[in-house]
mmCIF file of C-alpha atoms in Angstrom:
data_model
loop_
_atom_site.group_PDB
_atom_site.id
_atom_site.type_symbol
_atom_site.label_atom_id
_atom_site.label_comp_id
_atom_site.label_asym_id
_atom_site.label_seq_id
_atom_site.Cartn_x
_atom_site.Cartn_y
_atom_site.Cartn_z
ATOM 1 C CA MET A 421 -0.042 0.051 -0.076
ATOM 2 C CA THR A 422 1.261 3.519 -0.844
ATOM 3 C CA ASN A 423 2.728 5.494 2.023
ATOM 4 C CA MET A 424 0.587 8.482 1.921
ATOM 5 C CA GLN A 425 1.744 11.894 3.083
ATOM 6 C CA PHE A 426 -0.706 14.054 4.997
ATOM 7 C CA ALA A 427 -0.475 17.742 5.874
ATOM 8 C CA LYS A 428 1.298 18.624 9.123
ATOM 9 C CA ARG A 429 -1.781 20.584 10.329
ATOM 10 C CA LEU A 430 -3.647 17.242 10.842
ATOM 11 C CA GLN A 431 -1.083 16.152 13.531
ATOM 12 C CA PRO A 432 -2.611 18.251 16.480
ATOM 13 C CA LEU A 433 -6.055 16.987 15.510
ATOM 14 C CA GLN A 434 -5.134 13.382 16.046
ATOM 15 C CA SER A 435 -5.342 13.431 19.880
ATOM 16 C CA ASN A 436 -8.895 13.237 21.059
ATOM 17 C CA VAL A 437 -9.855 12.011 24.448
ATOM 18 C CA PHE A 438 -13.524 12.017 23.499
ATOM 19 C CA ALA A 439 -12.700 9.155 21.044
ATOM 20 C CA ASP A 440 -10.951 7.476 23.738
ATOM 21 C CA MET A 441 -14.024 7.791 26.005
ATOM 22 C CA ASP A 442 -16.228 6.374 23.256
ATOM 23 C CA ARG A 443 -13.947 3.242 23.177
ATOM 24 C CA ALA A 444 -14.285 3.013 27.040
ATOM 25 C CA LYS A 445 -18.093 3.226 26.730
ATOM 26 C CA ALA A 446 -18.084 0.426 24.099
ATOM 27 C CA VAL A 447 -16.034 -1.786 26.493
ATOM 28 C CA ALA A 448 -18.642 -1.062 29.242
ATOM 29 C CA LEU A 449 -21.453 -1.953 26.934
ATOM 30 C CA ALA A 450 -19.682 -5.178 25.761
ATOM 31 C CA ALA A 451 -19.367 -6.175 29.401
ATOM 32 C CA GLY A 452 -23.087 -5.902 29.836
ATOM 33 C CA ARG A 453 -23.153 -2.631 31.746
ATOM 34 C CA GLN A 454 -26.040 -0.118 31.434
ATOM 35 C CA VAL A 455 -24.261 3.054 30.331
ATOM 36 C CA ILE A 456 -25.543 6.367 31.805
ATOM 37 C CA ASP A 457 -23.905 8.764 29.256
ATOM 38 C CA LEU A 458 -23.146 12.157 30.861
ATOM 39 C CA SER A 459 -20.337 12.826 28.551
ATOM 40 C CA LEU A 460 -21.860 14.667 25.577
ATOM 41 C CA GLY A 461 -23.740 17.953 25.722
ATOM 42 C CA SER A 462 -26.500 16.940 23.310
ATOM 43 C CA SER A 463 -29.901 17.838 24.620
ATOM 44 C CA ASP A 464 -32.223 14.879 24.989
ATOM 45 C CA LEU A 465 -35.382 17.168 24.729
ATOM 46 C CA PRO A 466 -37.348 17.345 21.513
ATOM 47 C CA ALA A 467 -37.732 20.326 19.231
ATOM 48 C CA GLU A 468 -41.131 22.004 19.422
ATOM 49 C CA SER A 469 -44.052 20.748 17.421
ATOM 50 C CA HIS A 470 -44.312 24.104 15.480
ATOM 51 C CA VAL A 471 -40.757 23.815 14.372
ATOM 52 C CA ILE A 472 -41.130 20.338 13.204
ATOM 53 C CA GLU A 473 -44.396 21.272 11.200
ATOM 54 C CA ALA A 474 -42.470 24.031 9.496
ATOM 55 C CA ILE A 475 -39.896 21.611 8.405
ATOM 56 C CA ALA A 476 -42.529 18.944 7.480
ATOM 57 C CA GLN A 477 -44.459 21.433 5.394
ATOM 58 C CA SER A 478 -41.312 22.358 3.413
ATOM 59 C CA LEU A 479 -40.724 18.744 2.272
ATOM 60 C CA SER A 480 -43.554 18.899 -0.275
ATOM 61 C CA ASP A 481 -42.543 22.266 -1.711
ATOM 62 C CA ARG A 482 -40.266 21.401 -4.732
ATOM 63 C CA SER A 483 -38.671 24.830 -4.559
ATOM 64 C CA THR A 484 -36.915 23.924 -1.353
ATOM 65 C CA HIS A 485 -35.085 20.990 -2.969
ATOM 66 C CA GLY A 486 -32.256 22.814 -4.703
ATOM 67 C CA TYR A 487 -29.153 24.567 -3.711
ATOM 68 C CA LEU A 488 -29.710 27.422 -1.219
ATOM 69 C CA LEU A 489 -27.550 30.503 -1.917
ATOM 70 C CA PHE A 490 -27.187 33.498 0.248
ATOM 71 C CA ASN A 491 -29.961 35.526 -0.971
ATOM 72 C CA GLY A 492 -32.297 32.602 -0.296
ATOM 73 C CA THR A 493 -31.465 32.953 3.263
ATOM 74 C CA GLN A 494 -32.785 36.428 3.706
ATOM 75 C CA GLY A 495 -35.971 35.357 5.601
ATOM 76 C CA PHE A 496 -33.847 33.488 8.219
ATOM 77 C CA ARG A 497 -31.363 36.486 8.518
ATOM 78 C CA GLU A 498 -34.199 38.748 9.210
ATOM 79 C CA ALA A 499 -35.665 36.493 11.881
ATOM 80 C CA ALA A 500 -32.127 36.229 13.519
ATOM 81 C CA ALA A 501 -31.691 39.981 13.487
ATOM 82 C CA ARG A 502 -35.168 40.615 14.984
ATOM 83 C CA TRP A 503 -34.545 37.947 17.585
ATOM 84 C CA TYR A 504 -31.313 39.631 18.617
ATOM 85 C CA GLU A 505 -32.743 43.161 18.567
ATOM 86 C CA GLN A 506 -35.491 41.996 20.893
ATOM 87 C CA LYS A 507 -33.225 40.115 23.209
ATOM 88 C CA PHE A 508 -30.469 42.790 23.487
ATOM 89 C CA GLY A 509 -31.813 45.992 22.114
ATOM 90 C CA ILE A 510 -29.076 46.512 19.610
ATOM 91 C CA LYS A 511 -29.857 47.136 15.869
ATOM 92 C CA VAL A 512 -28.657 44.594 13.336
ATOM 93 C CA ASP A 513 -28.436 44.732 9.641
ATOM 94 C CA PRO A 514 -29.675 41.350 8.296
ATOM 95 C CA GLN A 515 -28.027 41.880 5.035
ATOM 96 C CA THR A 516 -24.504 42.652 6.123
ATOM 97 C CA GLU A 517 -24.284 41.713 9.810
ATOM 98 C CA VAL A 518 -25.933 38.270 10.026
ATOM 99 C CA LEU A 519 -24.619 34.914 8.350
ATOM 100 C CA PRO A 520 -26.325 31.591 8.622
ATOM 101 C CA LEU A 521 -24.137 28.751 9.774
ATOM 102 C CA ILE A 522 -24.296 24.916 9.994
ATOM 103 C CA GLY A 523 -24.190 25.218 13.739
ATOM 104 C CA SER A 524 -22.069 27.633 15.613
ATOM 105 C CA GLN A 525 -19.119 25.162 15.640
ATOM 106 C CA GLU A 526 -18.832 25.538 11.878
ATOM 107 C CA GLY A 527 -18.427 29.317 12.361
ATOM 108 C CA THR A 528 -15.819 29.057 15.076
ATOM 109 C CA ALA A 529 -13.815 26.488 13.127
ATOM 110 C CA HIS A 530 -13.877 28.346 9.768
ATOM 111 C CA LEU A 531 -13.360 31.957 11.044
ATOM 112 C CA PRO A 532 -9.642 31.530 11.739
ATOM 113 C CA LEU A 533 -9.177 30.759 8.004
ATOM 114 C CA ALA A 534 -10.306 34.229 7.310
ATOM 115 C CA ILE A 535 -8.260 35.981 10.097
ATOM 116 C CA LEU A 536 -4.964 34.180 10.689
ATOM 117 C CA ASN A 537 -1.973 33.874 8.511
ATOM 118 C CA PRO A 538 0.443 30.932 9.251
ATOM 119 C CA GLY A 539 2.174 31.453 12.571
ATOM 120 C CA ASP A 540 -0.286 34.075 13.830
ATOM 121 C CA PHE A 541 -1.520 33.550 17.348
ATOM 122 C CA ALA A 542 -5.167 33.119 18.544
ATOM 123 C CA LEU A 543 -5.896 33.745 22.257
ATOM 124 C CA LEU A 544 -8.113 30.840 23.436
ATOM 125 C CA LEU A 545 -9.689 29.896 26.795
ATOM 126 C CA ASP A 546 -8.107 26.961 28.602
ATOM 127 C CA PRO A 547 -10.054 24.906 29.221
ATOM 128 C CA GLY A 548 -12.185 25.597 26.233
ATOM 129 C CA TYR A 549 -14.325 23.990 23.493
ATOM 130 C CA PRO A 550 -12.204 21.812 21.211
ATOM 131 C CA SER A 551 -13.355 23.196 17.927
ATOM 132 C CA HIS A 552 -11.977 26.601 18.836
ATOM 133 C CA ALA A 553 -8.530 25.084 18.820
ATOM 134 C CA GLY A 554 -9.198 22.924 15.828
ATOM 135 C CA GLY A 555 -10.086 25.933 13.616
ATOM 136 C CA VAL A 556 -6.660 27.623 14.544
ATOM 137 C CA HIS A 557 -4.773 24.365 13.712
ATOM 138 C CA LEU A 558 -6.477 24.187 10.305
ATOM 139 C CA ALA A 559 -5.519 27.786 9.679
ATOM 140 C CA SER A 560 -1.869 26.957 10.574
ATOM 141 C CA GLY A 561 -2.038 29.305 13.494
ATOM 142 C CA GLN A 562 -0.645 29.111 16.963
ATOM 143 C CA ILE A 563 -2.532 28.948 20.108
ATOM 144 C CA TYR A 564 -1.801 30.934 23.297
ATOM 145 C CA PRO A 565 -4.036 29.340 25.979
ATOM 146 C CA MET A 566 -5.465 31.750 28.556
ATOM 147 C CA PRO A 567 -5.696 29.784 31.813
ATOM 148 C CA LEU A 568 -9.122 29.796 33.546
ATOM 149 C CA LEU A 569 -8.740 29.352 37.226
ATOM 150 C CA ALA A 570 -11.285 29.000 39.979
ATOM 151 C CA GLU A 571 -9.789 31.830 42.008
ATOM 152 C CA ASN A 572 -10.393 34.145 39.073
ATOM 153 C CA SER A 573 -14.000 32.930 38.540
ATOM 154 C CA PHE A 574 -12.737 30.992 35.404
ATOM 155 C CA LEU A 575 -12.202 34.285 33.621
ATOM 156 C CA PRO A 576 -8.988 34.960 31.762
ATOM 157 C CA VAL A 577 -6.497 37.593 33.044
ATOM 158 C CA PHE A 578 -5.582 39.742 29.978
ATOM 159 C CA ALA A 579 -2.546 41.340 31.797
ATOM 160 C CA ASP A 580 -0.933 37.919 31.850
ATOM 161 C CA ILE A 581 -0.625 37.489 28.120
ATOM 162 C CA PRO A 582 3.118 37.946 27.226
ATOM 163 C CA ALA A 583 3.961 40.994 25.063
ATOM 164 C CA PRO A 584 5.763 38.967 22.365
ATOM 165 C CA VAL A 585 2.618 36.747 21.949
ATOM 166 C CA LEU A 586 0.355 39.704 21.910
ATOM 167 C CA ALA A 587 2.405 41.347 19.002
ATOM 168 C CA GLN A 588 1.725 38.196 16.921
ATOM 169 C CA SER A 589 -1.929 37.736 17.899
ATOM 170 C CA ARG A 590 -4.808 38.382 15.591
ATOM 171 C CA MET A 591 -7.814 37.106 17.508
ATOM 172 C CA MET A 592 -9.306 36.237 20.884
ATOM 173 C CA VAL A 593 -12.030 33.757 21.435
ATOM 174 C CA LEU A 594 -14.324 34.033 24.471
ATOM 175 C CA SER A 595 -17.461 31.867 25.251
ATOM 176 C CA TYR A 596 -19.655 32.678 28.325
ATOM 177 C CA PRO A 597 -21.652 30.960 29.740
ATOM 178 C CA HIS A 598 -18.795 28.742 29.406
ATOM 179 C CA ASN A 599 -18.352 25.118 28.294
ATOM 180 C CA PRO A 600 -16.970 23.216 30.235
ATOM 181 C CA THR A 601 -16.683 25.302 33.448
ATOM 182 C CA ALA A 602 -20.319 26.567 33.403
ATOM 183 C CA ALA A 603 -18.860 29.982 34.433
ATOM 184 C CA ILE A 604 -20.694 33.185 33.472
ATOM 185 C CA ALA A 605 -19.114 36.735 32.670
ATOM 186 C CA PRO A 606 -20.488 40.023 33.706
ATOM 187 C CA LEU A 607 -20.768 42.872 31.173
ATOM 188 C CA SER A 608 -17.844 44.700 32.815
ATOM 189 C CA PHE A 609 -15.676 41.843 31.753
ATOM 190 C CA PHE A 610 -16.738 42.002 28.189
ATOM 191 C CA GLN A 611 -16.150 45.787 28.301
ATOM 192 C CA GLU A 612 -12.728 45.157 29.430
ATOM 193 C CA ALA A 613 -12.228 42.429 26.679
ATOM 194 C CA VAL A 614 -13.473 44.917 23.910
ATOM 195 C CA ALA A 615 -11.163 47.671 25.058
ATOM 196 C CA PHE A 616 -8.233 45.227 25.112
ATOM 197 C CA CYS A 617 -8.953 44.000 21.673
ATOM 198 C CA GLN A 618 -9.380 47.431 20.336
ATOM 199 C CA GLN A 619 -6.084 48.449 21.880
ATOM 200 C CA HIS A 620 -4.126 45.549 20.395
ATOM 201 C CA ASN A 621 -6.029 45.300 17.150
ATOM 202 C CA LEU A 622 -7.480 41.830 17.727
ATOM 203 C CA VAL A 623 -10.669 40.341 16.365
ATOM 204 C CA LEU A 624 -12.872 39.534 19.377
ATOM 205 C CA VAL A 625 -14.891 36.299 18.811
ATOM 206 C CA HIS A 626 -17.706 35.355 21.306
ATOM 207 C CA ASP A 627 -19.172 31.887 21.096
ATOM 208 C CA PHE A 628 -22.722 32.224 22.613
ATOM 209 C CA PRO A 629 -24.606 28.742 22.465
ATOM 210 C CA TYR A 630 -25.983 29.063 26.086
ATOM 211 C CA VAL A 631 -27.473 32.441 25.576
ATOM 212 C CA ASP A 632 -30.756 31.190 26.978
ATOM 213 C CA LEU A 633 -29.767 28.336 29.281
ATOM 214 C CA VAL A 634 -29.594 30.628 32.291
ATOM 215 C CA PHE A 635 -31.087 29.880 35.758
ATOM 216 C CA GLY A 636 -32.528 32.455 38.250
ATOM 217 C CA GLU A 637 -33.164 35.430 35.863
ATOM 218 C CA SER A 638 -36.595 37.068 36.414
ATOM 219 C CA GLY A 639 -38.531 38.968 33.741
ATOM 220 C CA ASP A 640 -37.441 36.563 31.042
ATOM 221 C CA TRP A 641 -38.583 37.513 27.540
ATOM 222 C CA ALA A 642 -39.521 33.938 26.774
ATOM 223 C CA ASP A 643 -43.103 33.718 28.144
ATOM 224 C CA SER A 644 -44.828 34.295 24.649
ATOM 225 C CA SER A 645 -44.248 35.209 21.095
ATOM 226 C CA PRO A 646 -41.534 38.004 20.843
ATOM 227 C CA ASN A 647 -42.848 41.526 20.173
ATOM 228 C CA PRO A 648 -40.967 42.974 17.186
ATOM 229 C CA LYS A 649 -41.470 46.407 18.660
ATOM 230 C CA SER A 650 -39.871 45.623 22.117
ATOM 231 C CA LYS A 651 -36.433 46.754 23.127
ATOM 232 C CA ILE A 652 -35.274 44.557 25.890
ATOM 233 C CA GLN A 653 -31.750 45.474 26.865
ATOM 234 C CA ASN A 654 -31.345 44.274 30.496
ATOM 235 C CA PRO A 655 -28.019 45.570 31.866
ATOM 236 C CA LYS A 656 -28.469 43.181 34.796
ATOM 237 C CA SER A 657 -28.571 40.122 32.688
ATOM 238 C CA LEU A 658 -26.449 37.312 33.976
ATOM 239 C CA VAL A 659 -25.367 36.543 30.418
ATOM 240 C CA PRO A 660 -24.790 39.755 28.306
ATOM 241 C CA SER A 661 -23.924 39.801 24.632
ATOM 242 C CA ILE A 662 -20.509 40.706 23.650
ATOM 243 C CA LEU A 663 -22.195 43.447 21.346
ATOM 244 C CA GLN A 664 -23.564 45.201 24.462
ATOM 245 C CA ALA A 665 -20.003 45.931 25.165
ATOM 246 C CA ASP A 666 -19.167 46.712 21.466
ATOM 247 C CA PRO A 667 -22.582 48.157 20.156
ATOM 248 C CA GLU A 668 -20.801 49.732 17.200
ATOM 249 C CA LYS A 669 -19.451 46.145 16.254
ATOM 250 C CA SER A 670 -15.961 47.685 15.984
ATOM 251 C CA VAL A 671 -14.058 44.404 16.548
ATOM 252 C CA SER A 672 -16.622 41.733 17.516
ATOM 253 C CA ILE A 673 -18.491 38.797 16.078
ATOM 254 C CA GLU A 674 -20.808 36.594 17.951
ATOM 255 C CA PHE A 675 -21.994 33.004 17.249
ATOM 256 C CA PHE A 676 -25.279 31.653 18.080
ATOM 257 C CA THR A 677 -26.914 28.254 17.708
ATOM 258 C CA LEU A 678 -30.423 26.758 17.899
ATOM 259 C CA SER A 679 -29.040 23.472 19.365
ATOM 260 C CA LYS A 680 -29.333 24.465 23.072
ATOM 261 C CA SER A 681 -32.263 26.894 23.260
ATOM 262 C CA TYR A 682 -34.523 25.122 20.747
ATOM 263 C CA ASN A 683 -33.218 21.440 21.104
ATOM 264 C CA MET A 684 -32.232 21.511 17.365
ATOM 265 C CA GLY A 685 -28.747 20.077 17.598
ATOM 266 C CA GLY A 686 -29.184 17.493 14.961
ATOM 267 C CA PHE A 687 -30.617 20.067 12.604
ATOM 268 C CA ARG A 688 -27.232 21.891 12.505
ATOM 269 C CA ILE A 689 -28.479 25.451 12.382
ATOM 270 C CA GLY A 690 -26.833 28.552 13.735
ATOM 271 C CA TYR A 691 -25.733 32.005 12.822
ATOM 272 C CA ALA A 692 -23.284 34.836 13.335
ATOM 273 C CA ILE A 693 -24.031 38.407 14.124
ATOM 274 C CA GLY A 694 -21.330 41.146 14.192
ATOM 275 C CA ASN A 695 -18.931 43.429 12.472
ATOM 276 C CA ALA A 696 -19.791 43.526 8.741
ATOM 277 C CA GLN A 697 -16.229 42.963 7.516
ATOM 278 C CA LEU A 698 -15.961 39.805 9.711
ATOM 279 C CA ILE A 699 -19.232 38.513 8.387
ATOM 280 C CA ASN A 700 -18.216 39.041 4.819
ATOM 281 C CA ALA A 701 -14.800 37.407 5.422
ATOM 282 C CA LEU A 702 -16.413 34.402 7.012
ATOM 283 C CA ARG A 703 -19.013 34.290 4.194
ATOM 284 C CA GLN A 704 -16.076 34.125 1.609
ATOM 285 C CA VAL A 705 -14.658 31.032 3.404
ATOM 286 C CA LYS A 706 -18.009 29.409 3.520
ATOM 287 C CA ALA A 707 -18.638 30.041 -0.180
ATOM 288 C CA ALA A 708 -15.500 28.042 -0.864
ATOM 289 C CA VAL A 709 -16.482 25.166 1.471
ATOM 290 C CA ASP A 710 -20.295 24.670 1.350
ATOM 291 C CA PHE A 711 -23.684 25.874 0.379
ATOM 292 C CA ASN A 712 -26.303 26.507 3.065
ATOM 293 C CA GLN A 713 -28.300 23.635 4.530
ATOM 294 C CA TYR A 714 -31.715 22.591 3.307
ATOM 295 C CA ARG A 715 -34.153 25.404 3.164
ATOM 296 C CA GLY A 716 -36.699 23.515 5.219
ATOM 297 C CA ILE A 717 -34.403 23.580 8.165
ATOM 298 C CA LEU A 718 -34.095 27.371 7.819
ATOM 299 C CA ASN A 719 -37.939 27.471 7.774
ATOM 300 C CA GLY A 720 -37.969 25.550 11.087
ATOM 301 C CA ALA A 721 -35.446 27.843 12.512
ATOM 302 C CA ILE A 722 -37.607 30.945 11.545
ATOM 303 C CA ALA A 723 -40.511 29.261 13.287
ATOM 304 C CA ALA A 724 -38.378 28.629 16.351
ATOM 305 C CA LEU A 725 -37.079 32.248 16.475
ATOM 306 C CA THR A 726 -40.287 34.079 15.813
ATOM 307 C CA GLY A 727 -42.922 31.693 17.196
ATOM 308 C CA PRO A 728 -43.993 30.899 20.725
ATOM 309 C CA GLN A 729 -41.064 30.927 23.180
ATOM 310 C CA ALA A 730 -42.763 28.762 25.967
ATOM 311 C CA GLY A 731 -40.518 25.855 24.917
ATOM 312 C CA VAL A 732 -37.332 27.831 25.693
ATOM 313 C CA LYS A 733 -38.598 28.483 29.221
ATOM 314 C CA SER A 734 -39.634 24.851 29.699
ATOM 315 C CA ALA A 735 -36.318 23.589 28.647
ATOM 316 C CA VAL A 736 -34.528 26.023 31.043
ATOM 317 C CA ALA A 737 -36.863 24.859 33.866
ATOM 318 C CA THR A 738 -35.944 21.312 32.975
ATOM 319 C CA PHE A 739 -32.284 21.706 33.109
ATOM 320 C CA GLN A 740 -32.574 23.749 36.287
ATOM 321 C CA GLY A 741 -34.376 20.769 37.948
ATOM 322 C CA ARG A 742 -31.753 18.383 36.768
ATOM 323 C CA ARG A 743 -28.877 20.699 38.009
ATOM 324 C CA ASP A 744 -30.535 20.762 41.424
ATOM 325 C CA ALA A 745 -31.098 17.053 41.615
ATOM 326 C CA PHE A 746 -27.517 16.242 40.496
ATOM 327 C CA ILE A 747 -25.884 18.871 42.671
ATOM 328 C CA ASN A 748 -27.853 17.769 45.760
ATOM 329 C CA ALA A 749 -27.106 14.053 45.098
ATOM 330 C CA LEU A 750 -23.292 14.841 44.832
ATOM 331 C CA HIS A 751 -23.533 16.832 48.104
ATOM 332 C CA ARG A 752 -25.216 13.903 49.797
ATOM 333 C CA ILE A 753 -22.084 11.701 48.990
ATOM 334 C CA GLY A 754 -19.773 14.337 50.164
ATOM 335 C CA TRP A 755 -18.703 15.756 46.792
ATOM 336 C CA ASN A 756 -19.169 19.457 47.240
ATOM 337 C CA VAL A 757 -19.514 21.071 43.802
ATOM 338 C CA PRO A 758 -20.574 24.673 43.247
ATOM 339 C CA THR A 759 -23.993 25.184 41.819
ATOM 340 C CA PRO A 760 -23.781 26.709 38.270
ATOM 341 C CA GLN A 761 -26.038 29.534 37.209
ATOM 342 C CA ALA A 762 -26.019 28.583 33.559
ATOM 343 C CA THR A 763 -25.446 25.752 30.832
ATOM 344 C CA MET A 764 -26.256 22.060 30.995
ATOM 345 C CA TYR A 765 -23.029 21.105 32.729
ATOM 346 C CA ILE A 766 -21.532 20.435 36.230
ATOM 347 C CA TRP A 767 -17.858 21.101 36.481
ATOM 348 C CA ALA A 768 -16.645 19.033 39.389
ATOM 349 C CA LYS A 769 -13.069 19.232 40.968
ATOM 350 C CA LEU A 770 -11.898 15.746 41.374
ATOM 351 C CA PRO A 771 -10.908 14.207 44.636
ATOM 352 C CA SER A 772 -7.338 14.666 45.462
ATOM 353 C CA HIS A 773 -5.975 11.265 44.517
ATOM 354 C CA TRP A 774 -7.417 11.708 40.886
ATOM 355 C CA SER A 775 -6.492 15.524 40.782
ATOM 356 C CA GLN A 776 -3.830 14.838 37.958
ATOM 357 C CA ASN A 777 -5.489 12.045 36.008
ATOM 358 C CA SER A 778 -8.963 13.120 34.800
ATOM 359 C CA ILE A 779 -8.650 10.786 31.855
ATOM 360 C CA GLU A 780 -7.952 7.737 33.932
ATOM 361 C CA PHE A 781 -10.830 8.741 36.271
ATOM 362 C CA CYS A 782 -13.293 8.884 33.542
ATOM 363 C CA THR A 783 -11.915 5.703 31.828
ATOM 364 C CA GLN A 784 -12.237 3.706 35.005
ATOM 365 C CA LEU A 785 -15.484 5.245 36.091
ATOM 366 C CA VAL A 786 -17.316 4.063 32.808
ATOM 367 C CA LYS A 787 -15.647 0.604 32.792
ATOM 368 C CA GLN A 788 -16.612 -0.026 36.405
ATOM 369 C CA THR A 789 -19.989 1.649 36.758
ATOM 370 C CA GLY A 790 -21.210 2.380 33.230
ATOM 371 C CA VAL A 791 -21.272 6.213 34.114
ATOM 372 C CA ALA A 792 -19.681 8.259 31.276
ATOM 373 C CA ALA A 793 -18.255 11.699 31.838
ATOM 374 C CA SER A 794 -15.823 14.096 30.133
ATOM 375 C CA PRO A 795 -12.373 14.525 31.544
ATOM 376 C CA GLY A 796 -11.286 17.979 32.181
ATOM 377 C CA ALA A 797 -7.962 17.447 30.434
ATOM 378 C CA GLY A 798 -9.794 16.984 27.108
ATOM 379 C CA PHE A 799 -10.656 20.603 27.189
ATOM 380 C CA GLY A 800 -7.122 21.846 27.697
ATOM 381 C CA LYS A 801 -4.234 21.797 30.157
ATOM 382 C CA SER A 802 -6.017 23.876 32.709
ATOM 383 C CA GLY A 803 -8.877 21.534 32.837
ATOM 384 C CA GLU A 804 -6.913 18.892 34.474
ATOM 385 C CA GLY A 805 -8.152 18.007 37.873
ATOM 386 C CA TYR A 806 -11.805 18.417 36.795
ATOM 387 C CA VAL A 807 -14.545 16.403 35.180
ATOM 388 C CA ARG A 808 -17.603 17.625 33.311
ATOM 389 C CA PHE A 809 -21.019 16.115 33.686
ATOM 390 C CA ALA A 810 -23.739 16.880 31.111
ATOM 391 C CA LEU A 811 -27.197 16.934 32.467
ATOM 392 C CA VAL A 812 -28.779 15.027 29.655
ATOM 393 C CA HIS A 813 -31.026 12.633 31.547
ATOM 394 C CA GLU A 814 -33.995 12.998 33.971
ATOM 395 C CA PRO A 815 -33.358 13.368 37.712
ATOM 396 C CA PRO A 816 -33.997 9.721 38.708
ATOM 397 C CA LEU A 817 -31.243 8.537 36.264
ATOM 398 C CA LEU A 818 -28.955 11.395 37.396
ATOM 399 C CA GLU A 819 -29.369 10.261 41.022
ATOM 400 C CA THR A 820 -28.624 6.681 39.994
ATOM 401 C CA ALA A 821 -25.469 7.793 38.238
ATOM 402 C CA VAL A 822 -24.418 9.638 41.475
ATOM 403 C CA GLU A 823 -25.046 6.367 43.507
ATOM 404 C CA ARG A 824 -22.752 4.501 41.283
ATOM 405 C CA ILE A 825 -20.177 7.365 41.410
ATOM 406 C CA ALA A 826 -20.333 6.973 45.276
ATOM 407 C CA GLU A 827 -19.679 3.275 45.018
ATOM 408 C CA PHE A 828 -16.718 4.010 42.561
ATOM 409 C CA LEU A 829 -15.173 6.539 44.992
ATOM 410 C CA HIS A 830 -15.415 4.347 48.032
#
């Protein structure tokens, strides 16, 4: 067989602890164990019926069966712009400041191709979502990991970035509410980030999949159908938009997805909002890589963004109930984990004897008990010593998982 030569940029993509976890889950299943999979952040809740109906009605429309070019996405872009304006009170031009995406991950992975030249640095959160690093590697860029520590509320310290790195940096990627730590960031932090990026001529990227998955906020807009005339810009919101800190969109782009708020992960639909030049640059990359997804999916997304929002509120309540059940169960077994204010994750500091081997902890846990979790080391060096649990099952099963964890720890 021919000895094929592959690009060097693939080398950093070969290490994937989540593939290792999949193999460990397969071993547990082969041994006859019931696997309780808390390792993947894929919602188990269904999309709303009015969303499914919009997609279903599209199927019999022959005009939806062909390629979908940019102009054909105008209805979706207008819906996304209205949704954003209602949520955050900032005007958005659907023609130049919105771009449909095949999930927000596609956007975060492709944007570095439009920003970085080989050798340029991207400033990434550590721990952080793996596709952020993957996109930089594909663009032949370098990564400077910004450590997220509990004593800093899992926020990066910009003053710690070395000057030589900063001189070679072109972009910074943030994401709050944060996966995997479940941390949130106040508006004052985003204002600091915008000022820092303006000062150092950096593109500021904010990955915002958990915009709605927030617990304990009152006056939520998601009680009924959105009012196109409303202007809800709540400065006290637990999870502000980056564009509230950069309303002129001077350096910023923000990525959204319907995967979490609307339980549409499998439909792969998201969008970017932000600086028109950044939107156009990302659009150029996309034009070389793909067309848009099926028009019927965009019709479903329009129905989600413009229709009744009670399903969003219901999903938030569901995940809050799961959070409380799982945290309470962990506390009962003596594992004192902070209660997160957002996301569908629990970020748990490992017991001391596992503190430097989260991969082995997760591998042994699933083999011995069937409970699958994500090792903190899989999200970056600073994630070592932690484990992430995804709240993708109902409370009784989550409590069963904790009972098995207790047996494993003792």
